[in-house]
Amino acid sequence: MLLKNLRPADEYDRFASQALEPWDVLFVARIRQLARDMAPGALVDIGTATAVVPVRLAADPVFTDWRFVGLDLDETMLNGGRPRIAELGLESVIELKVGDAQNLPFADGSLAMAVSRATLHHLPDKLKSLTEMYRVLQPGGIGLVHDMRRDVSPALLEKFTQMRAAVGYPPTHVEEKVTLDEARALVAEAGLADCSAVTSPGIGLGALGFEILIRKPLPA
Ligand SMILES: C[S@@+](CC[C@H](N)C(=O)[O-])C[C@H]1O[C@@H](n2cnc3c(N)ncnc32)[C@H](O)[C@@H]1O
């Protein structure tokens, strides 16, 4: 299955490996910062594509004894990531699973972390994807969504377009993304405003996008 505005798995993997590294570093650093004081548990990467993010996390000492699930609606994307996982001997640590971000195949309160990058904009029911993320988190668990802003600065968008072009990848479809205010409105509509923060850095490559950080409260 090839979703709207997505390239085939092999092309996406090449793009992710060659052009997204600066964002991988930011996303992985943020996840490890949030996980540092947590007990090992299960982490799902929603819309994982070829599982670049779980592979990076599994190599990080902060994630010793964690288990990872790479979830994607498109099995061909997951299949594109399997050889790398096998090559690194990570099959017992990273499970790849077909599933929908809007109807997560996990029990309530079963995961320590749920992360998702560059996937929210693909989802017809964005609100449900946020309530699903919250549902599967254990108390004290953390949800993290990073995605590109539609209201990105033209200069940064041009820089991203050039980085994509350098590896033969077409410009992004910026019109399908949400703005920072729309992301805030989604979180409020999902009833998660009290336990979430929606932010975007003012400078650097991170300013291309926004972050939704959800902290599921511990019982009182
Ligand atoms: C732009 S890619 C991002 C991949 C990866 N997270 C990254 O940052 O490189 C979006 C991914 O979301 C997946 N996707 C789209 N709709 C989905 C859904 N409803 N549930 C799960 N995954 C979905 C696509 O198949 C694709 O692999």
mmCIF file of C-alpha atoms and ligand atoms in Angstrom:
data_model
loop_
_atom_site.group_PDB
_atom_site.id
_atom_site.type_symbol
_atom_site.label_atom_id
_atom_site.label_comp_id
_atom_site.label_asym_id
_atom_site.label_seq_id
_atom_site.Cartn_x
_atom_site.Cartn_y
_atom_site.Cartn_z
ATOM 1 C CA MET A 1 0.000 0.000 0.000
ATOM 2 C CA LEU A 2 1.338 3.434 -0.838
ATOM 3 C CA LEU A 3 -0.199 6.259 1.149
ATOM 4 C CA LYS A 4 -0.883 9.639 -0.400
ATOM 5 C CA ASN A 5 2.238 11.770 -0.764
ATOM 6 C CA LEU A 6 4.604 9.037 0.420
ATOM 7 C CA ARG A 7 7.346 7.486 -1.696
ATOM 8 C CA PRO A 8 7.982 3.708 -1.792
ATOM 9 C CA ALA A 9 9.752 2.152 1.228
ATOM 10 C CA ASP A 10 13.211 1.857 -0.369
ATOM 11 C CA GLU A 11 13.154 5.502 -1.476
ATOM 12 C CA TYR A 12 11.823 6.629 1.909
ATOM 13 C CA ASP A 13 14.539 4.680 3.712
ATOM 14 C CA ARG A 14 17.238 6.271 1.574
ATOM 15 C CA PHE A 15 15.730 9.708 2.211
ATOM 16 C CA ALA A 16 15.412 9.068 5.959
ATOM 17 C CA SER A 17 18.985 7.793 6.174
ATOM 18 C CA GLN A 18 20.554 10.538 4.086
ATOM 19 C CA ALA A 19 18.489 13.675 4.688
ATOM 20 C CA LEU A 20 16.721 13.313 8.034
ATOM 21 C CA GLU A 21 19.754 12.647 10.199
ATOM 22 C CA PRO A 22 19.799 16.126 11.806
ATOM 23 C CA TRP A 23 16.146 15.643 12.827
ATOM 24 C CA ASP A 24 16.840 12.061 13.966
ATOM 25 C CA VAL A 25 19.484 13.435 16.283
ATOM 26 C CA LEU A 26 17.061 16.014 17.709
ATOM 27 C CA PHE A 27 14.189 13.533 18.094
ATOM 28 C CA VAL A 28 16.320 10.764 19.602
ATOM 29 C CA ALA A 29 18.045 13.220 21.964
ATOM 30 C CA ARG A 30 14.637 14.472 23.146
ATOM 31 C CA ILE A 31 13.329 10.928 23.726
ATOM 32 C CA ARG A 32 16.445 9.921 25.647
ATOM 33 C CA GLN A 33 16.226 13.105 27.771
ATOM 34 C CA LEU A 34 12.616 12.275 28.677
ATOM 35 C CA ALA A 35 13.367 8.579 29.322
ATOM 36 C CA ARG A 36 16.501 9.089 31.393
ATOM 37 C CA ASP A 37 14.770 8.828 34.765
ATOM 38 C CA MET A 38 12.187 6.237 33.786
ATOM 39 C CA ALA A 39 12.258 2.538 34.581
ATOM 40 C CA PRO A 40 12.719 0.368 31.468
ATOM 41 C CA GLY A 41 9.465 -0.416 29.723
ATOM 42 C CA ALA A 42 7.919 -0.633 26.284
ATOM 43 C CA LEU A 43 8.149 2.182 23.735
ATOM 44 C CA VAL A 44 6.150 2.357 20.517
ATOM 45 C CA ASP A 45 7.214 4.479 17.552
ATOM 46 C CA ILE A 46 3.975 5.229 15.691
ATOM 47 C CA GLY A 47 4.356 5.626 11.929
ATOM 48 C CA THR A 48 7.827 4.148 12.186
ATOM 49 C CA ALA A 49 8.267 3.567 8.410
ATOM 50 C CA THR A 50 11.560 1.637 8.098
ATOM 51 C CA ALA A 51 12.183 1.825 11.869
ATOM 52 C CA VAL A 52 15.114 4.241 11.759
ATOM 53 C CA VAL A 53 14.127 5.739 15.139
ATOM 54 C CA PRO A 54 13.739 2.460 17.126
ATOM 55 C CA VAL A 55 17.068 1.259 15.718
ATOM 56 C CA ARG A 56 18.786 4.404 16.953
ATOM 57 C CA LEU A 57 17.095 4.166 20.368
ATOM 58 C CA ALA A 58 17.959 0.481 20.797
ATOM 59 C CA ALA A 59 21.656 1.359 20.410
ATOM 60 C CA ASP A 60 21.491 3.945 23.208
ATOM 61 C CA PRO A 61 22.658 2.918 26.700
ATOM 62 C CA VAL A 62 19.760 4.899 28.252
ATOM 63 C CA PHE A 63 17.467 2.273 26.740
ATOM 64 C CA THR A 64 19.126 -0.844 28.118
ATOM 65 C CA ASP A 65 16.352 -3.359 28.973
ATOM 66 C CA TRP A 66 13.673 -1.408 27.059
ATOM 67 C CA ARG A 67 11.525 -3.107 24.402
ATOM 68 C CA PHE A 68 10.519 -1.326 21.208
ATOM 69 C CA VAL A 69 7.630 -1.639 18.809
ATOM 70 C CA GLY A 70 7.775 0.018 15.398
ATOM 71 C CA LEU A 71 4.166 0.443 14.271
ATOM 72 C CA ASP A 72 3.079 1.380 10.762
ATOM 73 C CA LEU A 73 -0.038 1.025 8.627
ATOM 74 C CA ASP A 74 2.097 0.136 5.620
ATOM 75 C CA GLU A 75 3.680 -3.314 5.807
ATOM 76 C CA THR A 76 6.014 -2.593 2.888
ATOM 77 C CA MET A 77 7.584 0.200 4.972
ATOM 78 C CA LEU A 78 8.143 -2.230 7.854
ATOM 79 C CA ASN A 79 9.586 -4.821 5.474
ATOM 80 C CA GLY A 80 12.041 -2.187 4.273
ATOM 81 C CA GLY A 81 13.392 -1.924 7.828
ATOM 82 C CA ARG A 82 13.624 -5.649 8.611
ATOM 83 C CA PRO A 83 17.052 -6.321 6.997
ATOM 84 C CA ARG A 84 18.718 -3.582 9.095
ATOM 85 C CA ILE A 85 17.174 -4.947 12.301
ATOM 86 C CA ALA A 86 18.318 -8.482 11.417
ATOM 87 C CA GLU A 87 21.801 -7.277 10.464
ATOM 88 C CA LEU A 88 22.163 -5.590 13.864
ATOM 89 C CA GLY A 89 20.772 -8.618 15.727
ATOM 90 C CA LEU A 90 17.935 -6.542 17.194
ATOM 91 C CA GLU A 91 14.990 -8.863 16.391
ATOM 92 C CA SER A 92 14.442 -9.680 20.076
ATOM 93 C CA VAL A 93 14.440 -5.986 21.039
ATOM 94 C CA ILE A 94 12.459 -4.359 18.203
ATOM 95 C CA GLU A 95 9.137 -5.783 17.092
ATOM 96 C CA LEU A 96 7.633 -4.422 13.868
ATOM 97 C CA LYS A 97 3.855 -4.402 13.815
ATOM 98 C CA VAL A 98 1.214 -3.385 11.293
ATOM 99 C CA GLY A 99 -1.330 -1.113 12.971
ATOM 100 C CA ASP A 100 -3.245 2.128 12.838
ATOM 101 C CA ALA A 101 -2.279 5.210 14.846
ATOM 102 C CA GLN A 102 -5.995 5.952 15.199
ATOM 103 C CA ASN A 103 -6.782 2.543 16.729
ATOM 104 C CA LEU A 104 -3.628 1.398 18.480
ATOM 105 C CA PRO A 105 -3.243 -2.371 18.938
ATOM 106 C CA PHE A 106 -2.183 -2.084 22.593
ATOM 107 C CA ALA A 107 -4.012 -2.520 25.885
ATOM 108 C CA ASP A 108 -4.879 0.502 28.027
ATOM 109 C CA GLY A 109 -1.950 1.670 30.170
ATOM 110 C CA SER A 110 0.509 -0.827 28.712
ATOM 111 C CA LEU A 111 3.348 1.376 27.403
ATOM 112 C CA ALA A 112 5.942 3.583 29.075
ATOM 113 C CA MET A 113 6.408 5.769 26.013
ATOM 114 C CA ALA A 114 4.646 6.409 22.718
ATOM 115 C CA VAL A 115 6.505 8.551 20.207
ATOM 116 C CA SER A 116 5.674 9.602 16.689
ATOM 117 C CA ARG A 117 7.458 11.736 14.150
ATOM 118 C CA ALA A 118 6.239 13.172 10.841
ATOM 119 C CA THR A 119 3.086 11.052 10.947
ATOM 120 C CA LEU A 120 0.330 13.191 12.517
ATOM 121 C CA HIS A 121 -0.238 15.055 9.237
ATOM 122 C CA HIS A 122 -1.063 11.778 7.455
ATOM 123 C CA LEU A 123 -3.887 10.918 9.834
ATOM 124 C CA PRO A 124 -7.513 11.676 8.933
ATOM 125 C CA ASP A 125 -8.514 11.527 12.619
ATOM 126 C CA LYS A 126 -5.710 13.382 14.368
ATOM 127 C CA LEU A 127 -7.748 13.872 17.515
ATOM 128 C CA LYS A 128 -8.317 10.113 17.890
ATOM 129 C CA SER A 129 -4.591 9.492 17.397
ATOM 130 C CA LEU A 130 -3.885 11.707 20.432
ATOM 131 C CA THR A 131 -6.526 10.103 22.646
ATOM 132 C CA GLU A 132 -5.248 6.677 21.552
ATOM 133 C CA MET A 133 -1.708 7.665 22.486
ATOM 134 C CA TYR A 134 -2.915 8.753 25.913
ATOM 135 C CA ARG A 135 -4.998 5.572 26.377
ATOM 136 C CA VAL A 136 -2.068 3.191 25.857
ATOM 137 C CA LEU A 137 0.313 5.065 28.181
ATOM 138 C CA GLN A 138 0.832 3.715 31.659
ATOM 139 C CA PRO A 139 0.422 6.235 34.522
ATOM 140 C CA GLY A 140 3.627 8.293 34.504
ATOM 141 C CA GLY A 141 4.094 7.428 30.829
ATOM 142 C CA ILE A 142 5.119 9.918 28.160
ATOM 143 C CA GLY A 143 3.733 10.613 24.695
ATOM 144 C CA LEU A 144 5.773 12.639 22.220
ATOM 145 C CA VAL A 145 4.657 13.876 18.798
ATOM 146 C CA HIS A 146 6.929 15.808 16.466
ATOM 147 C CA ASP A 147 5.672 17.005 13.116
ATOM 148 C CA MET A 148 6.299 19.786 10.645
ATOM 149 C CA ARG A 149 4.431 23.093 10.953
ATOM 150 C CA ARG A 150 2.406 24.423 8.042
ATOM 151 C CA ASP A 151 3.244 27.914 9.328
ATOM 152 C CA VAL A 152 7.001 27.289 9.025
ATOM 153 C CA SER A 153 9.186 30.231 8.023
ATOM 154 C CA PRO A 154 9.766 30.433 4.247
ATOM 155 C CA ALA A 155 13.549 30.477 4.772
ATOM 156 C CA LEU A 156 13.519 27.254 6.786
ATOM 157 C CA LEU A 157 11.138 25.607 4.335
ATOM 158 C CA GLU A 158 13.538 26.503 1.511
ATOM 159 C CA LYS A 159 16.428 24.996 3.466
ATOM 160 C CA PHE A 160 14.430 21.763 3.975
ATOM 161 C CA THR A 161 13.548 21.702 0.262
ATOM 162 C CA GLN A 162 17.236 22.017 -0.610
ATOM 163 C CA MET A 163 18.214 19.238 1.824
ATOM 164 C CA ARG A 164 15.599 16.970 0.212
ATOM 165 C CA ALA A 165 16.692 17.923 -3.305
ATOM 166 C CA ALA A 166 20.307 17.084 -2.435
ATOM 167 C CA VAL A 167 19.260 13.426 -2.068
ATOM 168 C CA GLY A 168 16.854 13.503 -5.028
ATOM 169 C CA TYR A 169 13.683 13.816 -2.942
ATOM 170 C CA PRO A 170 10.833 16.149 -3.974
ATOM 171 C CA PRO A 171 9.638 19.118 -1.864
ATOM 172 C CA THR A 172 7.412 18.321 1.092
ATOM 173 C CA HIS A 173 3.635 18.856 0.888
ATOM 174 C CA VAL A 174 3.555 21.664 3.411
ATOM 175 C CA GLU A 175 -0.152 22.304 2.794
ATOM 176 C CA GLU A 176 -1.117 19.006 4.492
ATOM 177 C CA LYS A 177 0.621 19.882 7.783
ATOM 178 C CA VAL A 178 -0.983 21.616 10.784
ATOM 179 C CA THR A 179 0.001 24.966 12.260
ATOM 180 C CA LEU A 180 1.230 25.414 15.819
ATOM 181 C CA ASP A 181 -2.147 26.880 16.810
ATOM 182 C CA GLU A 182 -3.996 23.995 15.168
ATOM 183 C CA ALA A 183 -1.823 21.540 17.111
ATOM 184 C CA ARG A 184 -2.728 23.370 20.336
ATOM 185 C CA ALA A 185 -6.415 23.300 19.426
ATOM 186 C CA LEU A 186 -6.236 19.553 18.717
ATOM 187 C CA VAL A 187 -4.690 18.868 22.120
ATOM 188 C CA ALA A 188 -7.368 20.960 23.829
ATOM 189 C CA GLU A 189 -10.151 19.235 21.874
ATOM 190 C CA ALA A 190 -8.702 15.851 22.838
ATOM 191 C CA GLY A 191 -9.103 16.886 26.491
ATOM 192 C CA LEU A 192 -5.342 16.675 27.062
ATOM 193 C CA ALA A 193 -4.479 20.333 27.651
ATOM 194 C CA ASP A 194 -3.912 19.828 31.384
ATOM 195 C CA CYS A 195 -1.284 17.137 30.900
ATOM 196 C CA SER A 196 0.334 18.359 27.676
ATOM 197 C CA ALA A 197 2.577 21.072 26.299
ATOM 198 C CA VAL A 198 2.677 22.140 22.645
ATOM 199 C CA THR A 199 5.838 24.012 21.723
ATOM 200 C CA SER A 200 8.091 24.920 18.815
ATOM 201 C CA PRO A 201 11.667 26.159 19.156
ATOM 202 C CA GLY A 202 12.267 29.660 17.827
ATOM 203 C CA ILE A 203 15.559 28.842 16.133
ATOM 204 C CA GLY A 204 17.476 25.937 14.604
ATOM 205 C CA LEU A 205 16.257 23.019 12.512
ATOM 206 C CA GLY A 206 13.729 22.121 15.207
ATOM 207 C CA ALA A 207 11.815 25.299 14.296
ATOM 208 C CA LEU A 208 10.597 23.439 11.211
ATOM 209 C CA GLY A 209 8.181 21.634 13.466
ATOM 210 C CA PHE A 210 6.278 21.489 16.737
ATOM 211 C CA GLU A 211 6.281 19.144 19.700
ATOM 212 C CA ILE A 212 3.315 17.755 21.585
ATOM 213 C CA LEU A 213 4.470 16.375 24.927
ATOM 214 C CA ILE A 214 1.915 14.375 26.918
ATOM 215 C CA ARG A 215 2.595 13.276 30.483
ATOM 216 C CA LYS A 216 0.017 10.828 31.809
ATOM 217 C CA PRO A 217 -0.440 11.632 35.486
ATOM 218 C CA LEU A 218 0.305 9.145 38.229
ATOM 219 C CA PRO A 219 -2.707 8.277 40.401
ATOM 220 C CA ALA A 220 -3.237 10.807 43.197
HETATM 221 C C1 LIG B 1 6.548 10.648 6.640
HETATM 222 S S1 LIG B 1 6.601 9.011 7.246
HETATM 223 C C2 LIG B 1 7.488 9.247 8.781
HETATM 224 C C3 LIG B 1 8.283 8.047 9.148
HETATM 225 C C4 LIG B 1 9.138 8.153 10.410
HETATM 226 N N1 LIG B 1 8.319 8.354 11.592
HETATM 227 C C5 LIG B 1 10.149 9.259 10.304
HETATM 228 O O1 LIG B 1 10.081 10.228 11.037
HETATM 229 O O2 LIG B 1 11.037 9.143 9.453
HETATM 230 C C6 LIG B 1 4.957 8.692 7.825
HETATM 231 C C7 LIG B 1 4.714 7.246 8.163
HETATM 232 O O3 LIG B 1 3.417 7.151 8.757
HETATM 233 C C8 LIG B 1 2.804 5.964 8.300
HETATM 234 N N2 LIG B 1 1.353 6.093 8.490
HETATM 235 C C9 LIG B 1 0.484 6.819 7.774
HETATM 236 N N3 LIG B 1 -0.764 6.673 8.257
HETATM 237 C C10 LIG B 1 -0.665 5.851 9.324
HETATM 238 C C11 LIG B 1 -1.605 5.329 10.269
HETATM 239 N N4 LIG B 1 -2.911 5.622 10.187
HETATM 240 N N5 LIG B 1 -1.160 4.531 11.244
HETATM 241 C C12 LIG B 1 0.158 4.201 11.336
HETATM 242 N N6 LIG B 1 1.086 4.658 10.472
HETATM 243 C C13 LIG B 1 0.681 5.466 9.480
HETATM 244 C C14 LIG B 1 3.242 5.886 6.846
HETATM 245 O O4 LIG B 1 3.083 4.580 6.306
HETATM 246 C C15 LIG B 1 4.697 6.324 6.953
HETATM 247 O O5 LIG B 1 5.550 5.237 7.154
#
